[in-house]
PDB file of C-alpha atoms and ligand atoms in Angstrom:
ATOM      1  CA  LEU A   1      11.150-122.332 -56.550  1.00  0.00           C
ATOM      2  CA  THR A   2      13.142-123.623 -59.462  1.00  0.00           C
ATOM      3  CA  GLY A   3      12.497-125.648 -62.300  1.00  0.00           C
ATOM      4  CA  THR A   4      14.078-128.657 -63.398  1.00  0.00           C
ATOM      5  CA  PRO A   5      17.827-128.184 -64.048  1.00  0.00           C
ATOM      6  CA  ALA A   6      19.682-128.562 -67.197  1.00  0.00           C
ATOM      7  CA  LEU A   7      22.305-130.412 -65.366  1.00  0.00           C
ATOM      8  CA  GLU A   8      22.277-131.942 -61.819  1.00  0.00           C
ATOM      9  CA  LEU A   9      25.242-133.620 -60.096  1.00  0.00           C
ATOM     10  CA  ARG A  10      23.666-135.334 -56.577  1.00  0.00           C
ATOM     11  CA  ASN A  11      26.295-136.441 -54.061  1.00  0.00           C
ATOM     12  CA  VAL A  12      28.630-137.454 -56.602  1.00  0.00           C
ATOM     13  CA  ASN A  13      31.906-139.410 -55.213  1.00  0.00           C
ATOM     14  CA  ALA A  14      34.344-139.992 -57.683  1.00  0.00           C
ATOM     15  CA  SER A  15      37.834-141.351 -57.707  1.00  0.00           C
ATOM     16  CA  TYR A  16      40.916-142.388 -59.927  1.00  0.00           C
ATOM     17  CA  GLY A  17      41.724-145.909 -58.409  1.00  0.00           C
ATOM     18  CA  THR A  18      42.244-145.648 -54.671  1.00  0.00           C
ATOM     19  CA  THR A  19      42.748-141.737 -55.218  1.00  0.00           C
ATOM     20  CA  SER A  20      39.258-139.958 -54.164  1.00  0.00           C
ATOM     21  CA  VAL A  21      38.878-136.862 -56.105  1.00  0.00           C
ATOM     22  CA  LEU A  22      35.169-135.761 -55.845  1.00  0.00           C
ATOM     23  CA  ARG A  23      33.662-136.290 -52.315  1.00  0.00           C
ATOM     24  CA  ASP A  24      29.923-135.374 -52.108  1.00  0.00           C
ATOM     25  CA  VAL A  25      29.805-133.003 -55.054  1.00  0.00           C
ATOM     26  CA  SER A  26      26.209-131.856 -55.907  1.00  0.00           C
ATOM     27  CA  LEU A  27      25.520-129.016 -58.014  1.00  0.00           C
ATOM     28  CA  ARG A  28      22.967-127.591 -60.733  1.00  0.00           C
ATOM     29  CA  VAL A  29      22.943-125.716 -63.685  1.00  0.00           C
ATOM     30  CA  GLU A  30      19.539-124.040 -64.360  1.00  0.00           C
ATOM     31  CA  PRO A  31      18.440-123.870 -68.196  1.00  0.00           C
ATOM     32  CA  GLY A  32      19.821-120.881 -70.192  1.00  0.00           C
ATOM     33  CA  SER A  33      22.007-120.145 -67.317  1.00  0.00           C
ATOM     34  CA  VAL A  34      25.782-119.793 -66.904  1.00  0.00           C
ATOM     35  CA  THR A  35      27.170-121.568 -63.719  1.00  0.00           C
ATOM     36  CA  ALA A  36      30.666-120.940 -62.914  1.00  0.00           C
ATOM     37  CA  LEU A  37      32.651-123.910 -61.467  1.00  0.00           C
ATOM     38  CA  ILE A  38      36.163-122.540 -59.907  1.00  0.00           C
ATOM     39  CA  GLY A  39      38.844-123.611 -57.822  1.00  0.00           C
ATOM     40  CA  PRO A  40      42.498-123.810 -57.445  1.00  0.00           C
ATOM     41  CA  ASN A  41      44.539-126.615 -59.511  1.00  0.00           C
ATOM     42  CA  GLY A  42      43.543-130.146 -58.686  1.00  0.00           C
ATOM     43  CA  ALA A  43      40.286-129.308 -57.119  1.00  0.00           C
ATOM     44  CA  GLY A  44      38.455-131.896 -59.308  1.00  0.00           C
ATOM     45  CA  LYS A  45      37.041-129.417 -61.751  1.00  0.00           C
ATOM     46  CA  THR A  46      37.681-131.335 -64.950  1.00  0.00           C
ATOM     47  CA  THR A  47      36.888-134.342 -63.031  1.00  0.00           C
ATOM     48  CA  SER A  48      33.093-132.991 -62.456  1.00  0.00           C
ATOM     49  CA  LEU A  49      32.746-132.215 -66.083  1.00  0.00           C
ATOM     50  CA  ARG A  50      33.838-135.809 -67.214  1.00  0.00           C
ATOM     51  CA  VAL A  51      31.501-137.442 -64.482  1.00  0.00           C
ATOM     52  CA  ALA A  52      28.641-134.986 -65.808  1.00  0.00           C
ATOM     53  CA  SER A  53      29.469-135.802 -69.872  1.00  0.00           C
ATOM     54  CA  GLY A  54      29.815-139.336 -69.074  1.00  0.00           C
ATOM     55  CA  LEU A  55      33.817-139.929 -69.422  1.00  0.00           C
ATOM     56  CA  ILE A  56      33.948-141.192 -66.017  1.00  0.00           C
ATOM     57  CA  ARG A  57      31.492-143.062 -63.752  1.00  0.00           C
ATOM     58  CA  PRO A  58      30.932-141.983 -60.420  1.00  0.00           C
ATOM     59  CA  SER A  59      31.755-144.392 -57.591  1.00  0.00           C
ATOM     60  CA  SER A  60      28.256-143.233 -55.968  1.00  0.00           C
ATOM     61  CA  GLY A  61      25.849-140.359 -56.520  1.00  0.00           C
ATOM     62  CA  GLU A  62      23.648-139.812 -59.556  1.00  0.00           C
ATOM     63  CA  VAL A  63      24.017-137.527 -62.541  1.00  0.00           C
ATOM     64  CA  LEU A  64      20.500-136.000 -64.034  1.00  0.00           C
ATOM     65  CA  ILE A  65      19.873-134.302 -67.437  1.00  0.00           C
ATOM     66  CA  ASP A  66      16.844-132.223 -67.851  1.00  0.00           C
ATOM     67  CA  GLY A  67      15.598-134.246 -64.673  1.00  0.00           C
ATOM     68  CA  ASP A  68      16.512-137.796 -66.131  1.00  0.00           C
ATOM     69  CA  GLU A  69      18.791-139.944 -64.550  1.00  0.00           C
ATOM     70  CA  VAL A  70      21.659-140.413 -66.833  1.00  0.00           C
ATOM     71  CA  THR A  71      24.652-141.832 -64.432  1.00  0.00           C
ATOM     72  CA  ARG A  72      24.981-144.976 -66.218  1.00  0.00           C
ATOM     73  CA  THR A  73      24.504-143.900 -70.091  1.00  0.00           C
ATOM     74  CA  SER A  74      27.355-143.242 -72.334  1.00  0.00           C
ATOM     75  CA  ALA A  75      28.772-140.022 -73.185  1.00  0.00           C
ATOM     76  CA  ALA A  76      27.329-140.337 -76.802  1.00  0.00           C
ATOM     77  CA  ARG A  77      23.875-140.997 -75.385  1.00  0.00           C
ATOM     78  CA  ARG A  78      24.200-137.616 -73.169  1.00  0.00           C
ATOM     79  CA  SER A  79      25.559-135.838 -76.309  1.00  0.00           C
ATOM     80  CA  ARG A  80      22.281-137.055 -78.164  1.00  0.00           C
ATOM     81  CA  ALA A  81      20.300-135.668 -75.413  1.00  0.00           C
ATOM     82  CA  GLY A  82      21.808-132.191 -75.839  1.00  0.00           C
ATOM     83  CA  LEU A  83      24.951-132.312 -73.988  1.00  0.00           C
ATOM     84  CA  CYS A  84      28.289-130.981 -75.460  1.00  0.00           C
ATOM     85  CA  HIS A  85      31.403-131.120 -73.914  1.00  0.00           C
ATOM     86  CA  VAL A  86      34.333-128.971 -74.805  1.00  0.00           C
ATOM     87  CA  PRO A  87      37.120-130.483 -72.857  1.00  0.00           C
ATOM     88  CA  GLU A  88      40.442-128.719 -71.861  1.00  0.00           C
ATOM     89  CA  GLY A  89      43.127-128.546 -74.523  1.00  0.00           C
ATOM     90  CA  ARG A  90      40.670-128.196 -77.088  1.00  0.00           C
ATOM     91  CA  GLY A  91      38.484-131.247 -78.398  1.00  0.00           C
ATOM     92  CA  VAL A  92      39.228-131.125 -82.158  1.00  0.00           C
ATOM     93  CA  TYR A  93      40.368-134.287 -84.480  1.00  0.00           C
ATOM     94  CA  ARG A  94      43.433-133.082 -85.697  1.00  0.00           C
ATOM     95  CA  ASN A  95      43.885-135.048 -88.722  1.00  0.00           C
ATOM     96  CA  LEU A  96      40.454-133.619 -89.991  1.00  0.00           C
ATOM     97  CA  THR A  97      40.025-130.399 -91.588  1.00  0.00           C
ATOM     98  CA  VAL A  98      38.240-127.632 -90.037  1.00  0.00           C
ATOM     99  CA  ARG A  99      35.140-128.338 -92.241  1.00  0.00           C
ATOM    100  CA  GLU A 100      35.438-131.708 -91.452  1.00  0.00           C
ATOM    101  CA  ASN A 101      35.382-131.087 -87.790  1.00  0.00           C
ATOM    102  CA  LEU A 102      32.350-128.984 -87.862  1.00  0.00           C
ATOM    103  CA  LEU A 103      30.393-131.279 -90.234  1.00  0.00           C
ATOM    104  CA  MET A 104      31.344-134.206 -87.596  1.00  0.00           C
ATOM    105  CA  GLN A 105      29.797-132.420 -85.015  1.00  0.00           C
ATOM    106  CA  SER A 106      26.781-130.905 -86.636  1.00  0.00           C
ATOM    107  CA  ASN A 107      23.444-131.943 -85.251  1.00  0.00           C
ATOM    108  CA  ALA A 108      21.785-128.790 -87.212  1.00  0.00           C
ATOM    109  CA  PHE A 109      19.166-129.055 -89.768  1.00  0.00           C
ATOM    110  CA  ASN A 110      21.188-127.216 -92.145  1.00  0.00           C
ATOM    111  CA  ALA A 111      25.026-128.079 -91.783  1.00  0.00           C
ATOM    112  CA  GLN A 112      26.584-125.771 -94.327  1.00  0.00           C
ATOM    113  CA  GLU A 113      24.339-122.866 -92.464  1.00  0.00           C
ATOM    114  CA  SER A 114      25.421-123.727 -89.415  1.00  0.00           C
ATOM    115  CA  ILE A 115      29.282-123.526 -90.707  1.00  0.00           C
ATOM    116  CA  GLU A 116      28.554-120.400 -92.083  1.00  0.00           C
ATOM    117  CA  ILE A 117      27.286-118.804 -88.521  1.00  0.00           C
ATOM    118  CA  ALA A 118      30.173-120.588 -86.876  1.00  0.00           C
ATOM    119  CA  THR A 119      32.636-119.017 -89.421  1.00  0.00           C
ATOM    120  CA  GLY A 120      30.885-115.763 -89.019  1.00  0.00           C
ATOM    121  CA  VAL A 121      31.507-115.798 -85.157  1.00  0.00           C
ATOM    122  CA  PHE A 122      34.985-116.756 -85.773  1.00  0.00           C
ATOM    123  CA  PRO A 123      35.827-115.377 -89.202  1.00  0.00           C
ATOM    124  CA  ARG A 124      39.514-116.675 -88.970  1.00  0.00           C
ATOM    125  CA  LEU A 125      38.241-120.096 -89.223  1.00  0.00           C
ATOM    126  CA  GLY A 126      36.350-119.497 -92.378  1.00  0.00           C
ATOM    127  CA  GLU A 127      39.728-118.639 -94.245  1.00  0.00           C
ATOM    128  CA  ARG A 128      40.943-122.080 -92.718  1.00  0.00           C
ATOM    129  CA  LEU A 129      38.245-124.292 -93.681  1.00  0.00           C
ATOM    130  CA  ASN A 130      40.473-126.450 -95.673  1.00  0.00           C
ATOM    131  CA  GLN A 131      43.395-126.741 -93.107  1.00  0.00           C
ATOM    132  CA  LYS A 132      44.113-129.610 -90.794  1.00  0.00           C
ATOM    133  CA  ALA A 133      43.116-129.091 -87.473  1.00  0.00           C
ATOM    134  CA  GLY A 134      46.137-130.013 -85.701  1.00  0.00           C
ATOM    135  CA  THR A 135      48.361-127.455 -87.629  1.00  0.00           C
ATOM    136  CA  MET A 136      46.366-124.561 -86.405  1.00  0.00           C
ATOM    137  CA  SER A 137      47.734-122.578 -83.414  1.00  0.00           C
ATOM    138  CA  GLY A 138      46.202-122.948 -79.900  1.00  0.00           C
ATOM    139  CA  GLY A 139      43.682-120.237 -80.199  1.00  0.00           C
ATOM    140  CA  GLU A 140      42.461-121.247 -83.563  1.00  0.00           C
ATOM    141  CA  GLN A 141      41.954-124.925 -82.298  1.00  0.00           C
ATOM    142  CA  GLN A 142      40.252-123.226 -79.558  1.00  0.00           C
ATOM    143  CA  MET A 143      37.803-121.308 -81.851  1.00  0.00           C
ATOM    144  CA  LEU A 144      37.292-124.479 -83.707  1.00  0.00           C
ATOM    145  CA  ALA A 145      36.418-126.383 -80.298  1.00  0.00           C
ATOM    146  CA  LEU A 146      34.067-123.785 -79.404  1.00  0.00           C
ATOM    147  CA  SER A 147      32.460-123.658 -82.937  1.00  0.00           C
ATOM    148  CA  ALA A 148      31.551-127.222 -82.900  1.00  0.00           C
ATOM    149  CA  ALA A 149      29.858-126.872 -79.774  1.00  0.00           C
ATOM    150  CA  TYR A 150      27.780-124.294 -81.438  1.00  0.00           C
ATOM    151  CA  VAL A 151      26.943-126.191 -84.591  1.00  0.00           C
ATOM    152  CA  ALA A 152      26.154-129.490 -82.313  1.00  0.00           C
ATOM    153  CA  ASN A 153      22.737-127.122 -81.473  1.00  0.00           C
ATOM    154  CA  PRO A 154      23.168-128.158 -77.805  1.00  0.00           C
ATOM    155  CA  ARG A 155      21.318-127.381 -74.994  1.00  0.00           C
ATOM    156  CA  LEU A 156      23.519-127.848 -72.301  1.00  0.00           C
ATOM    157  CA  VAL A 157      27.675-127.020 -72.775  1.00  0.00           C
ATOM    158  CA  LEU A 158      30.499-128.045 -70.595  1.00  0.00           C
ATOM    159  CA  VAL A 159      33.673-125.872 -71.247  1.00  0.00           C
ATOM    160  CA  ASP A 160      36.891-126.732 -69.591  1.00  0.00           C
ATOM    161  CA  GLU A 161      39.381-123.747 -69.423  1.00  0.00           C
ATOM    162  CA  PRO A 162      38.377-122.215 -72.397  1.00  0.00           C
ATOM    163  CA  SER A 163      41.141-119.440 -72.079  1.00  0.00           C
ATOM    164  CA  LEU A 164      44.330-121.709 -71.030  1.00  0.00           C
ATOM    165  CA  GLY A 165      47.359-120.482 -72.961  1.00  0.00           C
ATOM    166  CA  LEU A 166      45.053-117.747 -75.309  1.00  0.00           C
ATOM    167  CA  ALA A 167      46.162-114.516 -76.060  1.00  0.00           C
ATOM    168  CA  PRO A 168      44.140-111.944 -74.399  1.00  0.00           C
ATOM    169  CA  ILE A 169      42.643-111.118 -77.755  1.00  0.00           C
ATOM    170  CA  ILE A 170      41.285-114.451 -78.711  1.00  0.00           C
ATOM    171  CA  VAL A 171      40.268-114.646 -74.833  1.00  0.00           C
ATOM    172  CA  ASP A 172      37.763-111.679 -75.473  1.00  0.00           C
ATOM    173  CA  LEU A 173      36.361-113.433 -78.546  1.00  0.00           C
ATOM    174  CA  VAL A 174      36.273-116.592 -76.715  1.00  0.00           C
ATOM    175  CA  PHE A 175      34.126-114.712 -73.864  1.00  0.00           C
ATOM    176  CA  ASP A 176      31.991-112.899 -76.595  1.00  0.00           C
ATOM    177  CA  PHE A 177      31.292-116.359 -78.309  1.00  0.00           C
ATOM    178  CA  LEU A 178      30.172-117.808 -74.922  1.00  0.00           C
ATOM    179  CA  ARG A 179      27.938-114.802 -74.290  1.00  0.00           C
ATOM    180  CA  THR A 180      26.620-115.555 -77.842  1.00  0.00           C
ATOM    181  CA  LEU A 181      25.771-119.136 -76.967  1.00  0.00           C
ATOM    182  CA  ARG A 182      23.975-117.964 -73.452  1.00  0.00           C
ATOM    183  CA  GLU A 183      21.746-115.637 -75.712  1.00  0.00           C
ATOM    184  CA  LYS A 184      20.774-118.597 -77.757  1.00  0.00           C
ATOM    185  CA  GLY A 185      19.337-119.944 -74.599  1.00  0.00           C
ATOM    186  CA  VAL A 186      22.176-122.644 -74.045  1.00  0.00           C
ATOM    187  CA  ALA A 187      23.048-123.440 -70.781  1.00  0.00           C
ATOM    188  CA  LEU A 188      26.769-123.060 -69.557  1.00  0.00           C
ATOM    189  CA  LEU A 189      28.860-124.852 -67.000  1.00  0.00           C
ATOM    190  CA  LEU A 190      32.172-123.069 -67.222  1.00  0.00           C
ATOM    191  CA  VAL A 191      35.423-124.222 -65.333  1.00  0.00           C
ATOM    192  CA  ASP A 192      38.241-121.863 -65.093  1.00  0.00           C
ATOM    193  CA  GLN A 193      41.112-121.532 -62.635  1.00  0.00           C
ATOM    194  CA  TYR A 194      40.923-117.788 -63.374  1.00  0.00           C
ATOM    195  CA  ALA A 195      37.770-116.768 -61.686  1.00  0.00           C
ATOM    196  CA  LEU A 196      37.288-113.183 -62.192  1.00  0.00           C
ATOM    197  CA  ARG A 197      36.276-113.282 -65.772  1.00  0.00           C
ATOM    198  CA  THR A 198      34.404-116.567 -65.609  1.00  0.00           C
ATOM    199  CA  LEU A 199      32.019-115.056 -62.801  1.00  0.00           C
ATOM    200  CA  SER A 200      31.506-111.892 -64.574  1.00  0.00           C
ATOM    201  CA  ILE A 201      29.379-113.809 -67.021  1.00  0.00           C
ATOM    202  CA  ALA A 202      27.994-116.432 -64.559  1.00  0.00           C
ATOM    203  CA  ASP A 203      24.691-116.349 -62.717  1.00  0.00           C
ATOM    204  CA  HIS A 204      25.373-118.895 -60.048  1.00  0.00           C
ATOM    205  CA  ALA A 205      28.695-120.142 -58.721  1.00  0.00           C
ATOM    206  CA  TYR A 206      30.357-123.050 -57.083  1.00  0.00           C
ATOM    207  CA  VAL A 207      33.825-123.265 -55.653  1.00  0.00           C
ATOM    208  CA  LEU A 208      35.552-126.520 -55.739  1.00  0.00           C
ATOM    209  CA  ARG A 209      38.236-127.214 -52.950  1.00  0.00           C
ATOM    210  CA  ARG A 210      39.904-130.570 -52.461  1.00  0.00           C
ATOM    211  CA  GLY A 211      36.912-132.342 -53.980  1.00  0.00           C
ATOM    212  CA  GLU A 212      34.428-130.791 -52.070  1.00  0.00           C
ATOM    213  CA  ILE A 213      31.979-127.779 -52.661  1.00  0.00           C
ATOM    214  CA  ALA A 214      33.134-124.797 -50.607  1.00  0.00           C
ATOM    215  CA  TYR A 215      30.700-122.593 -52.005  1.00  0.00           C
ATOM    216  CA  ASP A 216      27.587-122.413 -53.632  1.00  0.00           C
ATOM    217  CA  GLY A 217      25.631-119.122 -54.167  1.00  0.00           C
ATOM    218  CA  SER A 218      25.443-116.164 -56.564  1.00  0.00           C
ATOM    219  CA  ALA A 219      28.153-115.256 -58.841  1.00  0.00           C
ATOM    220  CA  GLU A 220      27.592-111.790 -58.089  1.00  0.00           C
ATOM    221  CA  THR A 221      28.281-112.263 -54.297  1.00  0.00           C
ATOM    222  CA  LEU A 222      31.504-114.190 -54.841  1.00  0.00           C
ATOM    223  CA  LEU A 223      32.912-111.125 -56.877  1.00  0.00           C
ATOM    224  CA  GLN A 224      32.376-108.632 -54.159  1.00  0.00           C
ATOM    225  CA  GLY A 225      35.088-107.280 -51.984  1.00  0.00           C
ATOM    226  CA  ASN A 226      37.336-110.204 -50.565  1.00  0.00           C
ATOM    227  CA  VAL A 227      34.684-112.971 -50.508  1.00  0.00           C
ATOM    228  CA  LEU A 228      36.383-114.841 -53.381  1.00  0.00           C
ATOM    229  CA  ASP A 229      39.969-114.772 -51.595  1.00  0.00           C
ATOM    230  CA  GLN A 230      38.240-116.451 -48.933  1.00  0.00           C
ATOM    231  CA  TYR A 231      37.481-119.584 -50.992  1.00  0.00           C
ATOM    232  CA  ILE A 232      40.505-119.457 -53.430  1.00  0.00           C
ATOM    233  CA  GLY A 233      43.112-118.417 -51.037  1.00  0.00           C
ATOM    234  CA  ASP A 234      46.022-121.268 -50.584  1.00  0.00           C
ATOM    235  CA  GLY A 235      43.839-123.764 -52.401  1.00  0.00           C
TER     236      GLY A 235
HETATM  237  P1  ATP B   1      43.236-128.342 -63.128  1.00  0.00           P
HETATM  238  O1  ATP B   1      42.931-127.062 -63.064  1.00  0.00           O
HETATM  239  O2  ATP B   1      44.813-128.627 -62.691  1.00  0.00           O
HETATM  240  O3  ATP B   1      43.047-129.250 -64.539  1.00  0.00           O
HETATM  241  P2  ATP B   1      41.062-129.761 -61.608  1.00  0.00           P
HETATM  242  O4  ATP B   1      40.358-129.003 -60.862  1.00  0.00           O
HETATM  243  O5  ATP B   1      40.353-129.804 -62.704  1.00  0.00           O
HETATM  244  O6  ATP B   1      42.534-129.144 -61.729  1.00  0.00           O
HETATM  245  P3  ATP B   1      41.129-132.379 -61.988  1.00  0.00           P
HETATM  246  O7  ATP B   1      41.824-132.228 -63.113  1.00  0.00           O
HETATM  247  O8  ATP B   1      39.693-132.997 -61.856  1.00  0.00           O
HETATM  248  O9  ATP B   1      41.324-131.144 -61.093  1.00  0.00           O
HETATM  249  O10 ATP B   1      41.897-133.477 -61.034  1.00  0.00           O
HETATM  250  C1  ATP B   1      41.880-133.901 -59.698  1.00  0.00           C
HETATM  251  C2  ATP B   1      42.614-134.575 -58.976  1.00  0.00           C
HETATM  252  O11 ATP B   1      42.301-135.924 -59.694  1.00  0.00           O
HETATM  253  C3  ATP B   1      44.285-134.038 -59.329  1.00  0.00           C
HETATM  254  O12 ATP B   1      44.998-134.474 -57.877  1.00  0.00           O
HETATM  255  C4  ATP B   1      44.531-134.931 -60.189  1.00  0.00           C
HETATM  256  O13 ATP B   1      45.972-135.095 -60.094  1.00  0.00           O
HETATM  257  C5  ATP B   1      43.861-136.076 -60.131  1.00  0.00           C
HETATM  258  N1  ATP B   1      43.643-136.826 -61.365  1.00  0.00           N
HETATM  259  C6  ATP B   1      43.132-136.030 -62.756  1.00  0.00           C
HETATM  260  N2  ATP B   1      42.990-137.169 -63.565  1.00  0.00           N
HETATM  261  C7  ATP B   1      43.537-138.379 -63.305  1.00  0.00           C
HETATM  262  C8  ATP B   1      43.863-139.380 -63.744  1.00  0.00           C
HETATM  263  N3  ATP B   1      43.477-139.607 -64.946  1.00  0.00           N
HETATM  264  N4  ATP B   1      44.696-140.746 -63.146  1.00  0.00           N
HETATM  265  C9  ATP B   1      44.803-140.274 -61.796  1.00  0.00           C
HETATM  266  N5  ATP B   1      44.438-138.973 -61.040  1.00  0.00           N
HETATM  267  C10 ATP B   1      43.977-138.222 -61.888  1.00  0.00           C
END
């Protein structure tokens, strides 16, 4: 028996023009848990997050946040409902400074305090509060995008490829940060092409292959032996 999921996609179909990308995708993210969505390039992971956050509409199927149907509501409305989407390739405002980016996103009672907390997690950001985000390194922009997800005080965070193009030491920081979010009770849906690290912090996992859910089960089972290879294999 489970309670109401923080996020649910029910039998979602989605396409770009005439190209069908998601076929009958159903998935759930339980409150306060980490769910991994993995799968080869082009499988439809990013598209699934876009459907969830309202950036694109499915051609059929439903999206629910905390049990409420939001399939036809705007991304802004879903963000007010506690959802935060950190897109691939950093979701920062390049022409705004680090401080302005954080203030823009802040939903917290005390914005200044939330900035202090975020920069406490990533001290490098604290040194760059007045720098334009677009002039920072990829790793720094990723830290900023994730910090913005923190100060927005969300209950559900969708993170797309958080480690893409980052140096290993920064990837460690990013995953430490994701664990911090989880400890705050935030539900996470994590997309990554590189599965092992993502699965190691996940409770539940889905594998997407060519737009369809090929695995729906515990992350731990998927990590065992060669189970993962069966699903990821040749894409
Ligand atoms: P990747 O890891 O490469 O980002 P993914 O699993 O996230 O892969 P999606 O980005 O969701 O996959 O893409 C799924 C399919 O939809 C791909 O074949 C892709 O080429 C196609 N696609 C994605 N965005 C668009 C778009 N804006 N217009 C047309 N086709 C698109």
